[in-house]
């Protein structure tokens, strides 16, 4: 088991919480990455130089370094990596905004925003659709644009409870 220290937003005190953590889907052409969302309104993306332990499994050892920082206006609460796009990371903020961060340009933009704080995210296996759960019990589905289809965002349902965890199966 390995561990590492996270960093505060602005070299300030360590009075924040790690609120979301998600490993990037792995392929053989890229170095492993880990997105870490924090209550001090930042998303850090770490890369590490994995050490070969002569096994088929990825080992969380080696030097960790921050490769991307996304400073935000609210705490990051959930993260989803599109499985087919290694250069983007989708994340949710407590203010209801769902954003996508471009790891190449280190810039982000809003996919959509809801008038209720976000608590959870899940992405389908193909990376073409995303669902988000919100504090008022609502669940929304966002469809990414394709060559012939524009993006769309629709409310799927209202739950009597807050959907703290969403999972997309199949």
Short mmCIF file of N, CA and C in Angstrom, two decimals:
data_model
loop_
_atom_site.label_atom_id
_atom_site.label_comp_id
_atom_site.label_asym_id
_atom_site.label_seq_id
_atom_site.Cartn_x
_atom_site.Cartn_y
_atom_site.Cartn_z
N UNK A 1 0.85 -1.18 0.00
CA UNK A 1 0.00 0.00 0.00
C UNK A 1 0.88 1.23 0.00
N UNK A 2 0.47 2.21 -0.75
CA UNK A 2 1.22 3.45 -0.87
C UNK A 2 0.29 4.61 -0.53
N UNK A 3 0.83 5.70 -0.12
CA UNK A 3 0.04 6.89 0.17
C UNK A 3 0.84 8.12 -0.23
N UNK A 4 0.15 9.24 -0.36
CA UNK A 4 0.83 10.50 -0.65
C UNK A 4 0.00 11.63 -0.08
N UNK A 5 0.64 12.75 0.13
CA UNK A 5 -0.04 13.91 0.69
C UNK A 5 -0.69 14.72 -0.42
N UNK A 6 -1.91 15.18 -0.16
CA UNK A 6 -2.55 16.10 -1.09
C UNK A 6 -2.13 17.51 -0.73
N UNK A 7 -2.46 18.45 -1.59
CA UNK A 7 -2.05 19.83 -1.38
C UNK A 7 -3.28 20.72 -1.27
N UNK A 8 -3.20 21.77 -0.47
CA UNK A 8 -4.32 22.72 -0.41
C UNK A 8 -4.39 23.56 -1.68
N UNK A 9 -5.51 24.20 -1.86
CA UNK A 9 -5.80 25.02 -3.02
C UNK A 9 -4.73 26.09 -3.27
N UNK A 10 -4.40 26.88 -2.28
CA UNK A 10 -3.48 28.01 -2.46
C UNK A 10 -2.39 28.03 -1.42
N UNK A 11 -1.75 26.93 -1.19
CA UNK A 11 -0.69 26.85 -0.18
C UNK A 11 -1.17 27.33 1.17
N UNK A 12 -2.45 27.22 1.38
CA UNK A 12 -3.04 27.63 2.65
C UNK A 12 -3.01 26.48 3.63
N UNK A 13 -3.79 26.60 4.70
CA UNK A 13 -3.81 25.54 5.70
C UNK A 13 -4.51 24.29 5.15
N UNK A 14 -4.16 23.17 5.70
CA UNK A 14 -4.78 21.90 5.29
C UNK A 14 -6.09 21.70 6.03
N UNK A 15 -7.04 22.59 5.79
CA UNK A 15 -8.34 22.49 6.44
C UNK A 15 -9.43 22.15 5.43
N UNK A 16 -9.09 21.32 4.47
CA UNK A 16 -10.02 20.89 3.44
C UNK A 16 -10.22 19.38 3.54
N UNK A 17 -11.23 18.90 2.83
CA UNK A 17 -11.48 17.46 2.74
C UNK A 17 -11.30 17.00 1.31
N UNK A 18 -10.83 15.78 1.13
CA UNK A 18 -10.86 15.15 -0.19
C UNK A 18 -12.30 14.67 -0.36
N UNK A 19 -13.00 15.21 -1.34
CA UNK A 19 -14.43 14.94 -1.52
C UNK A 19 -14.73 13.99 -2.67
N UNK A 20 -13.77 13.78 -3.56
CA UNK A 20 -13.96 12.87 -4.68
C UNK A 20 -12.60 12.39 -5.16
N UNK A 21 -12.57 11.14 -5.61
CA UNK A 21 -11.34 10.58 -6.13
C UNK A 21 -11.70 9.56 -7.20
N UNK A 22 -10.96 9.57 -8.31
CA UNK A 22 -11.30 8.67 -9.41
C UNK A 22 -10.07 8.40 -10.27
N UNK A 23 -9.78 7.12 -10.49
CA UNK A 23 -8.69 6.75 -11.39
C UNK A 23 -9.16 6.87 -12.83
N UNK A 24 -8.27 7.30 -13.71
CA UNK A 24 -8.56 7.37 -15.13
C UNK A 24 -8.61 5.96 -15.70
N UNK A 25 -9.56 5.67 -16.62
CA UNK A 25 -9.53 4.37 -17.29
C UNK A 25 -8.18 4.19 -17.97
N UNK A 26 -7.62 3.02 -17.86
CA UNK A 26 -6.25 2.79 -18.25
C UNK A 26 -6.14 2.12 -19.61
N UNK A 27 -5.16 2.56 -20.38
CA UNK A 27 -4.74 1.82 -21.56
C UNK A 27 -3.22 1.79 -21.57
N UNK A 28 -2.64 1.10 -22.52
CA UNK A 28 -1.19 0.90 -22.54
C UNK A 28 -0.40 2.09 -23.05
N UNK A 29 -1.08 3.12 -23.57
CA UNK A 29 -0.38 4.23 -24.20
C UNK A 29 -0.19 5.44 -23.29
N UNK A 30 -0.67 5.40 -22.08
CA UNK A 30 -0.61 6.59 -21.22
C UNK A 30 -0.13 6.24 -19.82
N UNK A 31 0.39 7.25 -19.16
CA UNK A 31 0.76 7.07 -17.77
C UNK A 31 -0.50 7.15 -16.92
N UNK A 32 -0.56 6.40 -15.84
CA UNK A 32 -1.75 6.41 -14.97
C UNK A 32 -2.00 7.80 -14.38
N UNK A 33 -3.30 8.15 -14.27
CA UNK A 33 -3.69 9.43 -13.69
C UNK A 33 -4.78 9.20 -12.65
N UNK A 34 -4.83 10.13 -11.69
CA UNK A 34 -5.81 10.09 -10.63
C UNK A 34 -6.33 11.51 -10.43
N UNK A 35 -7.66 11.68 -10.47
CA UNK A 35 -8.27 12.99 -10.22
C UNK A 35 -8.71 13.03 -8.76
N UNK A 36 -8.39 14.13 -8.09
CA UNK A 36 -8.73 14.31 -6.68
C UNK A 36 -9.48 15.64 -6.53
N UNK A 37 -10.75 15.55 -6.12
CA UNK A 37 -11.55 16.75 -5.87
C UNK A 37 -11.49 17.10 -4.40
N UNK A 38 -11.50 18.38 -4.10
CA UNK A 38 -11.35 18.82 -2.72
C UNK A 38 -12.41 19.86 -2.35
N UNK A 39 -12.66 19.97 -1.04
CA UNK A 39 -13.64 20.92 -0.53
C UNK A 39 -13.15 22.37 -0.62
N UNK A 40 -11.87 22.58 -0.86
CA UNK A 40 -11.35 23.94 -1.02
C UNK A 40 -11.39 24.40 -2.48
N UNK A 41 -12.34 23.85 -3.23
CA UNK A 41 -12.69 24.33 -4.57
C UNK A 41 -11.61 24.12 -5.62
N UNK A 42 -11.05 22.92 -5.64
CA UNK A 42 -10.05 22.61 -6.66
C UNK A 42 -10.11 21.14 -7.02
N UNK A 43 -9.77 20.87 -8.28
CA UNK A 43 -9.58 19.50 -8.77
C UNK A 43 -8.14 19.39 -9.22
N UNK A 44 -7.40 18.47 -8.61
CA UNK A 44 -6.04 18.18 -9.02
C UNK A 44 -6.04 16.87 -9.80
N UNK A 45 -5.24 16.81 -10.86
CA UNK A 45 -5.03 15.56 -11.57
C UNK A 45 -3.56 15.21 -11.38
N UNK A 46 -3.34 14.03 -10.78
CA UNK A 46 -2.00 13.53 -10.52
C UNK A 46 -1.62 12.49 -11.55
N UNK A 47 -0.35 12.45 -11.90
CA UNK A 47 0.21 11.39 -12.73
C UNK A 47 1.33 10.76 -11.91
N UNK A 48 1.50 9.50 -12.08
CA UNK A 48 2.61 8.88 -11.38
C UNK A 48 3.40 8.01 -12.31
N UNK A 49 4.69 7.96 -12.04
CA UNK A 49 5.59 7.08 -12.78
C UNK A 49 5.50 5.72 -12.12
N UNK A 50 4.72 4.84 -12.70
CA UNK A 50 4.50 3.52 -12.11
C UNK A 50 5.78 2.71 -12.15
N UNK A 51 6.02 2.00 -11.07
CA UNK A 51 7.17 1.11 -11.00
C UNK A 51 6.74 -0.26 -11.47
N UNK A 52 7.56 -0.87 -12.30
CA UNK A 52 7.25 -2.20 -12.81
C UNK A 52 7.55 -3.22 -11.72
N UNK A 53 6.52 -3.95 -11.31
CA UNK A 53 6.74 -4.99 -10.31
C UNK A 53 6.65 -6.37 -10.96
N UNK A 54 6.81 -6.41 -12.31
CA UNK A 54 6.80 -7.66 -13.08
C UNK A 54 5.50 -8.41 -12.96
N UNK A 55 4.41 -7.71 -12.75
CA UNK A 55 3.10 -8.36 -12.74
C UNK A 55 2.21 -7.66 -13.75
N UNK A 56 1.06 -8.22 -14.01
CA UNK A 56 0.11 -7.65 -14.96
C UNK A 56 -0.69 -6.51 -14.35
N UNK A 57 -0.70 -6.38 -13.03
CA UNK A 57 -1.52 -5.38 -12.36
C UNK A 57 -0.79 -4.05 -12.25
N UNK A 58 -1.55 -2.98 -12.34
CA UNK A 58 -1.02 -1.64 -12.14
C UNK A 58 -0.72 -1.44 -10.66
N UNK A 59 0.44 -0.93 -10.37
CA UNK A 59 0.86 -0.73 -8.99
C UNK A 59 0.92 0.77 -8.71
N UNK A 60 0.31 1.17 -7.60
CA UNK A 60 0.26 2.57 -7.20
C UNK A 60 1.51 2.88 -6.39
N UNK A 61 2.65 2.90 -7.06
CA UNK A 61 3.92 3.23 -6.44
C UNK A 61 4.65 4.17 -7.37
N UNK A 62 5.64 4.83 -6.86
CA UNK A 62 6.43 5.72 -7.69
C UNK A 62 6.15 7.18 -7.39
N UNK A 63 6.76 8.05 -8.18
CA UNK A 63 6.65 9.49 -7.98
C UNK A 63 5.31 10.00 -8.49
N UNK A 64 4.61 10.75 -7.63
CA UNK A 64 3.35 11.39 -8.01
C UNK A 64 3.60 12.87 -8.27
N UNK A 65 2.98 13.37 -9.32
CA UNK A 65 3.11 14.80 -9.60
C UNK A 65 1.79 15.34 -10.12
N UNK A 66 1.51 16.58 -9.78
CA UNK A 66 0.30 17.25 -10.25
C UNK A 66 0.53 17.68 -11.69
N UNK A 67 -0.36 17.26 -12.59
CA UNK A 67 -0.23 17.63 -13.99
C UNK A 67 -1.33 18.60 -14.43
N UNK A 68 -2.43 18.68 -13.68
CA UNK A 68 -3.50 19.62 -13.99
C UNK A 68 -4.12 20.14 -12.70
N UNK A 69 -4.54 21.41 -12.75
CA UNK A 69 -5.25 22.04 -11.65
C UNK A 69 -6.45 22.77 -12.24
N UNK A 70 -7.62 22.53 -11.67
CA UNK A 70 -8.82 23.24 -12.09
C UNK A 70 -9.37 23.95 -10.86
N UNK A 71 -9.09 25.23 -10.75
CA UNK A 71 -9.57 26.06 -9.65
C UNK A 71 -11.02 26.42 -9.92
N UNK A 72 -11.90 26.21 -8.94
CA UNK A 72 -13.33 26.37 -9.14
C UNK A 72 -13.95 27.33 -8.13
N UNK A 73 -15.22 27.64 -8.32
CA UNK A 73 -15.96 28.54 -7.43
C UNK A 73 -16.71 27.79 -6.33
N UNK A 74 -16.71 26.47 -6.40
CA UNK A 74 -17.40 25.63 -5.41
C UNK A 74 -16.62 24.33 -5.26
N UNK A 75 -16.94 23.58 -4.21
CA UNK A 75 -16.25 22.31 -3.95
C UNK A 75 -16.56 21.29 -5.03
N UNK A 76 -15.57 20.49 -5.37
CA UNK A 76 -15.73 19.38 -6.31
C UNK A 76 -16.27 18.19 -5.52
N UNK A 77 -17.39 17.61 -5.98
CA UNK A 77 -18.01 16.53 -5.21
C UNK A 77 -18.04 15.18 -5.92
N UNK A 78 -17.84 15.14 -7.22
CA UNK A 78 -17.88 13.87 -7.93
C UNK A 78 -17.10 14.00 -9.23
N UNK A 79 -16.54 12.87 -9.70
CA UNK A 79 -15.69 12.86 -10.88
C UNK A 79 -16.06 11.65 -11.74
N UNK A 80 -16.02 11.83 -13.05
CA UNK A 80 -16.22 10.73 -13.99
C UNK A 80 -15.27 10.92 -15.17
N UNK A 81 -14.54 9.88 -15.52
CA UNK A 81 -13.64 9.94 -16.67
C UNK A 81 -14.34 9.32 -17.87
N UNK A 82 -14.42 10.03 -18.99
CA UNK A 82 -14.92 9.37 -20.20
C UNK A 82 -13.95 8.26 -20.60
N UNK A 83 -14.42 7.02 -20.77
CA UNK A 83 -13.51 5.91 -21.04
C UNK A 83 -12.76 6.02 -22.36
N UNK A 84 -13.31 6.72 -23.32
CA UNK A 84 -12.66 6.78 -24.64
C UNK A 84 -11.87 8.07 -24.87
N UNK A 85 -11.87 8.99 -23.91
CA UNK A 85 -11.20 10.27 -24.08
C UNK A 85 -10.23 10.51 -22.94
N UNK A 86 -8.97 10.22 -23.17
CA UNK A 86 -7.96 10.35 -22.12
C UNK A 86 -7.64 11.80 -21.79
N UNK A 87 -8.05 12.73 -22.64
CA UNK A 87 -7.67 14.13 -22.42
C UNK A 87 -8.76 14.96 -21.74
N UNK A 88 -9.82 14.30 -21.23
CA UNK A 88 -10.88 15.04 -20.56
C UNK A 88 -11.30 14.35 -19.26
N UNK A 89 -11.75 15.18 -18.32
CA UNK A 89 -12.26 14.69 -17.04
C UNK A 89 -13.54 15.48 -16.74
N UNK A 90 -14.62 14.77 -16.41
CA UNK A 90 -15.88 15.42 -16.08
C UNK A 90 -16.01 15.46 -14.57
N UNK A 91 -16.48 16.58 -14.03
CA UNK A 91 -16.62 16.69 -12.58
C UNK A 91 -17.79 17.59 -12.22
N UNK A 92 -18.30 17.36 -11.01
CA UNK A 92 -19.47 18.09 -10.53
C UNK A 92 -19.09 18.97 -9.34
N UNK A 93 -19.74 20.11 -9.27
CA UNK A 93 -19.50 21.06 -8.19
C UNK A 93 -20.74 21.16 -7.30
N UNK A 94 -20.54 21.56 -6.07
CA UNK A 94 -21.67 21.70 -5.15
C UNK A 94 -22.67 22.75 -5.59
N UNK A 95 -22.29 23.68 -6.45
CA UNK A 95 -23.21 24.73 -6.90
C UNK A 95 -24.11 24.29 -8.05
N UNK A 96 -24.09 22.99 -8.41
CA UNK A 96 -24.97 22.48 -9.45
C UNK A 96 -24.37 22.44 -10.84
N UNK A 97 -23.15 22.91 -10.99
CA UNK A 97 -22.51 22.91 -12.31
C UNK A 97 -21.81 21.58 -12.56
N UNK A 98 -21.96 21.10 -13.79
CA UNK A 98 -21.23 19.93 -14.26
C UNK A 98 -20.26 20.45 -15.31
N UNK A 99 -18.98 20.18 -15.11
CA UNK A 99 -17.95 20.74 -15.98
C UNK A 99 -17.10 19.64 -16.59
N UNK A 100 -16.46 19.99 -17.69
CA UNK A 100 -15.47 19.10 -18.30
C UNK A 100 -14.15 19.86 -18.33
N UNK A 101 -13.11 19.19 -17.84
CA UNK A 101 -11.79 19.78 -17.84
C UNK A 101 -10.95 19.17 -18.96
N UNK A 102 -10.34 20.02 -19.76
CA UNK A 102 -9.47 19.57 -20.83
C UNK A 102 -8.06 19.47 -20.27
N UNK A 103 -7.51 18.26 -20.22
CA UNK A 103 -6.20 18.06 -19.62
C UNK A 103 -5.07 18.60 -20.48
N UNK A 104 -5.30 18.78 -21.77
CA UNK A 104 -4.26 19.32 -22.65
C UNK A 104 -4.13 20.83 -22.49
N UNK A 105 -5.26 21.54 -22.40
CA UNK A 105 -5.22 23.00 -22.32
C UNK A 105 -5.31 23.51 -20.88
N UNK A 106 -5.63 22.62 -19.94
CA UNK A 106 -5.82 22.98 -18.54
C UNK A 106 -6.95 24.00 -18.37
N UNK A 107 -7.95 23.93 -19.24
CA UNK A 107 -9.13 24.80 -19.16
C UNK A 107 -10.37 23.93 -19.02
N UNK A 108 -11.39 24.51 -18.39
CA UNK A 108 -12.64 23.78 -18.23
C UNK A 108 -13.79 24.62 -18.76
N UNK A 109 -14.91 23.94 -19.03
CA UNK A 109 -16.12 24.66 -19.40
C UNK A 109 -17.33 23.91 -18.84
N UNK A 110 -18.42 24.63 -18.71
CA UNK A 110 -19.65 24.07 -18.13
C UNK A 110 -20.38 23.26 -19.19
N UNK A 111 -20.70 22.00 -18.85
CA UNK A 111 -21.56 21.19 -19.72
C UNK A 111 -23.01 21.59 -19.51
N UNK A 112 -23.42 21.67 -18.23
CA UNK A 112 -24.76 22.11 -17.87
C UNK A 112 -24.77 22.48 -16.40
N UNK A 113 -25.82 23.18 -15.98
CA UNK A 113 -25.95 23.60 -14.59
C UNK A 113 -27.40 23.41 -14.15
N UNK A 114 -27.58 22.96 -12.92
CA UNK A 114 -28.89 22.71 -12.33
C UNK A 114 -29.02 23.61 -11.10
N UNK A 115 -30.22 24.02 -10.76
CA UNK A 115 -30.45 24.92 -9.63
C UNK A 115 -30.48 24.19 -8.29
N UNK A 116 -29.79 23.09 -8.17
CA UNK A 116 -29.70 22.36 -6.92
C UNK A 116 -28.29 21.78 -6.83
N UNK A 117 -27.74 21.71 -5.64
CA UNK A 117 -26.37 21.25 -5.51
C UNK A 117 -26.21 19.81 -6.01
N UNK A 118 -25.07 19.53 -6.61
CA UNK A 118 -24.79 18.22 -7.18
C UNK A 118 -24.20 17.33 -6.11
N UNK A 119 -24.59 16.06 -6.11
CA UNK A 119 -24.04 15.11 -5.14
C UNK A 119 -23.40 13.89 -5.79
N UNK A 120 -23.74 13.57 -7.05
CA UNK A 120 -23.21 12.35 -7.65
C UNK A 120 -23.19 12.44 -9.18
N UNK A 121 -22.31 11.64 -9.78
CA UNK A 121 -22.17 11.53 -11.23
C UNK A 121 -21.94 10.07 -11.59
N UNK A 122 -22.37 9.70 -12.79
CA UNK A 122 -22.01 8.39 -13.35
C UNK A 122 -22.03 8.52 -14.87
N UNK A 123 -21.16 7.79 -15.54
CA UNK A 123 -21.06 7.85 -16.98
C UNK A 123 -21.30 6.46 -17.55
N UNK A 124 -21.93 6.40 -18.75
CA UNK A 124 -22.11 5.09 -19.37
C UNK A 124 -20.77 4.56 -19.86
N UNK A 125 -20.72 3.28 -20.19
CA UNK A 125 -19.45 2.64 -20.54
C UNK A 125 -18.84 3.16 -21.83
N UNK A 126 -19.66 3.69 -22.72
CA UNK A 126 -19.13 4.22 -23.97
C UNK A 126 -18.70 5.68 -23.84
N UNK A 127 -19.03 6.33 -22.72
CA UNK A 127 -18.65 7.72 -22.51
C UNK A 127 -19.48 8.71 -23.29
N UNK A 128 -20.65 8.30 -23.76
CA UNK A 128 -21.50 9.19 -24.56
C UNK A 128 -22.58 9.88 -23.74
N UNK A 129 -22.87 9.35 -22.54
CA UNK A 129 -23.91 9.93 -21.70
C UNK A 129 -23.46 9.96 -20.24
N UNK A 130 -24.04 10.91 -19.52
CA UNK A 130 -23.68 11.16 -18.13
C UNK A 130 -24.96 11.40 -17.35
N UNK A 131 -25.05 10.87 -16.13
CA UNK A 131 -26.18 11.21 -15.26
C UNK A 131 -25.64 11.89 -14.01
N UNK A 132 -26.45 12.81 -13.49
CA UNK A 132 -26.05 13.54 -12.28
C UNK A 132 -27.21 13.53 -11.29
N UNK A 133 -26.88 13.36 -10.00
CA UNK A 133 -27.85 13.41 -8.93
C UNK A 133 -27.70 14.71 -8.16
N UNK A 134 -28.84 15.25 -7.71
CA UNK A 134 -28.83 16.57 -7.07
C UNK A 134 -29.55 16.55 -5.73
N UNK A 135 -29.26 17.53 -4.90
CA UNK A 135 -29.78 17.60 -3.55
C UNK A 135 -31.29 17.64 -3.44
N UNK A 136 -31.96 18.11 -4.46
CA UNK A 136 -33.43 18.15 -4.44
C UNK A 136 -34.06 16.82 -4.87
N UNK A 137 -33.24 15.80 -5.11
CA UNK A 137 -33.73 14.49 -5.53
C UNK A 137 -33.78 14.30 -7.03
N UNK A 138 -33.48 15.32 -7.79
CA UNK A 138 -33.56 15.20 -9.25
C UNK A 138 -32.35 14.45 -9.81
N UNK A 139 -32.59 13.75 -10.93
CA UNK A 139 -31.54 13.07 -11.67
C UNK A 139 -31.65 13.53 -13.12
N UNK A 140 -30.54 14.01 -13.66
CA UNK A 140 -30.49 14.51 -15.03
C UNK A 140 -29.58 13.65 -15.88
N UNK A 141 -29.89 13.57 -17.19
CA UNK A 141 -29.04 12.85 -18.14
C UNK A 141 -28.54 13.84 -19.18
N UNK A 142 -27.22 13.83 -19.39
CA UNK A 142 -26.59 14.66 -20.40
C UNK A 142 -26.04 13.74 -21.48
N UNK A 143 -26.33 14.08 -22.74
CA UNK A 143 -25.80 13.33 -23.88
C UNK A 143 -24.78 14.20 -24.59
N UNK A 144 -23.57 13.68 -24.74
CA UNK A 144 -22.50 14.43 -25.40
C UNK A 144 -22.81 14.54 -26.89
N UNK A 145 -22.34 15.61 -27.53
CA UNK A 145 -22.60 15.76 -28.97
C UNK A 145 -21.83 14.71 -29.78
N UNK A 146 -22.43 14.31 -30.88
CA UNK A 146 -21.76 13.42 -31.83
C UNK A 146 -21.70 14.16 -33.16
N UNK A 147 -21.22 13.53 -34.18
CA UNK A 147 -21.09 14.18 -35.48
C UNK A 147 -22.37 14.80 -35.99
N UNK A 148 -23.49 14.11 -35.81
CA UNK A 148 -24.76 14.61 -36.35
C UNK A 148 -25.75 15.06 -35.28
N UNK A 149 -25.43 14.86 -34.02
CA UNK A 149 -26.37 15.16 -32.94
C UNK A 149 -25.77 16.17 -31.97
N UNK A 150 -26.58 17.16 -31.60
CA UNK A 150 -26.14 18.15 -30.62
C UNK A 150 -26.24 17.57 -29.21
N UNK A 151 -25.59 18.21 -28.26
CA UNK A 151 -25.69 17.77 -26.87
C UNK A 151 -27.10 18.05 -26.36
N UNK A 152 -27.49 17.28 -25.35
CA UNK A 152 -28.81 17.50 -24.75
C UNK A 152 -28.75 17.19 -23.27
N UNK A 153 -29.63 17.81 -22.51
CA UNK A 153 -29.73 17.57 -21.08
C UNK A 153 -31.22 17.48 -20.74
N UNK A 154 -31.62 16.35 -20.14
CA UNK A 154 -33.02 16.15 -19.79
C UNK A 154 -33.12 15.66 -18.35
N UNK A 155 -34.19 16.04 -17.71
CA UNK A 155 -34.47 15.55 -16.36
C UNK A 155 -35.06 14.15 -16.49
N UNK A 156 -34.43 13.16 -15.84
CA UNK A 156 -34.93 11.79 -15.90
C UNK A 156 -36.04 11.55 -14.89
N UNK A 157 -35.83 12.01 -13.65
CA UNK A 157 -36.82 11.73 -12.61
C UNK A 157 -36.53 12.57 -11.37
N UNK A 158 -37.48 12.50 -10.45
CA UNK A 158 -37.33 13.07 -9.11
C UNK A 158 -37.41 11.92 -8.13
N UNK A 159 -36.45 11.86 -7.24
CA UNK A 159 -36.42 10.83 -6.22
C UNK A 159 -36.84 11.45 -4.89
N UNK A 160 -37.52 10.68 -4.03
CA UNK A 160 -37.87 11.23 -2.72
C UNK A 160 -36.65 11.41 -1.81
N UNK A 161 -35.54 10.75 -2.16
CA UNK A 161 -34.30 10.89 -1.41
C UNK A 161 -33.22 11.49 -2.32
N UNK A 162 -32.21 12.03 -1.69
CA UNK A 162 -31.08 12.56 -2.43
C UNK A 162 -30.26 11.40 -2.98
N UNK A 163 -30.00 11.36 -4.30
CA UNK A 163 -29.23 10.26 -4.90
C UNK A 163 -27.73 10.44 -4.68
N UNK A 164 -27.26 10.00 -3.52
CA UNK A 164 -25.86 10.20 -3.14
C UNK A 164 -24.88 9.41 -4.00
N UNK A 165 -25.34 8.30 -4.58
CA UNK A 165 -24.47 7.47 -5.40
C UNK A 165 -25.25 7.02 -6.63
N UNK A 166 -24.65 7.21 -7.78
CA UNK A 166 -25.24 6.74 -9.03
C UNK A 166 -24.25 5.80 -9.70
N UNK A 167 -24.77 4.73 -10.30
CA UNK A 167 -23.94 3.79 -11.04
C UNK A 167 -24.65 3.51 -12.34
N UNK A 168 -23.91 3.52 -13.44
CA UNK A 168 -24.50 3.23 -14.74
C UNK A 168 -24.08 1.83 -15.13
N UNK A 169 -25.03 0.92 -15.21
CA UNK A 169 -24.75 -0.47 -15.59
C UNK A 169 -25.14 -0.68 -17.04
N UNK A 170 -24.38 -1.46 -17.72
CA UNK A 170 -24.53 -1.82 -19.15
C UNK A 170 -24.47 -0.68 -20.08
#
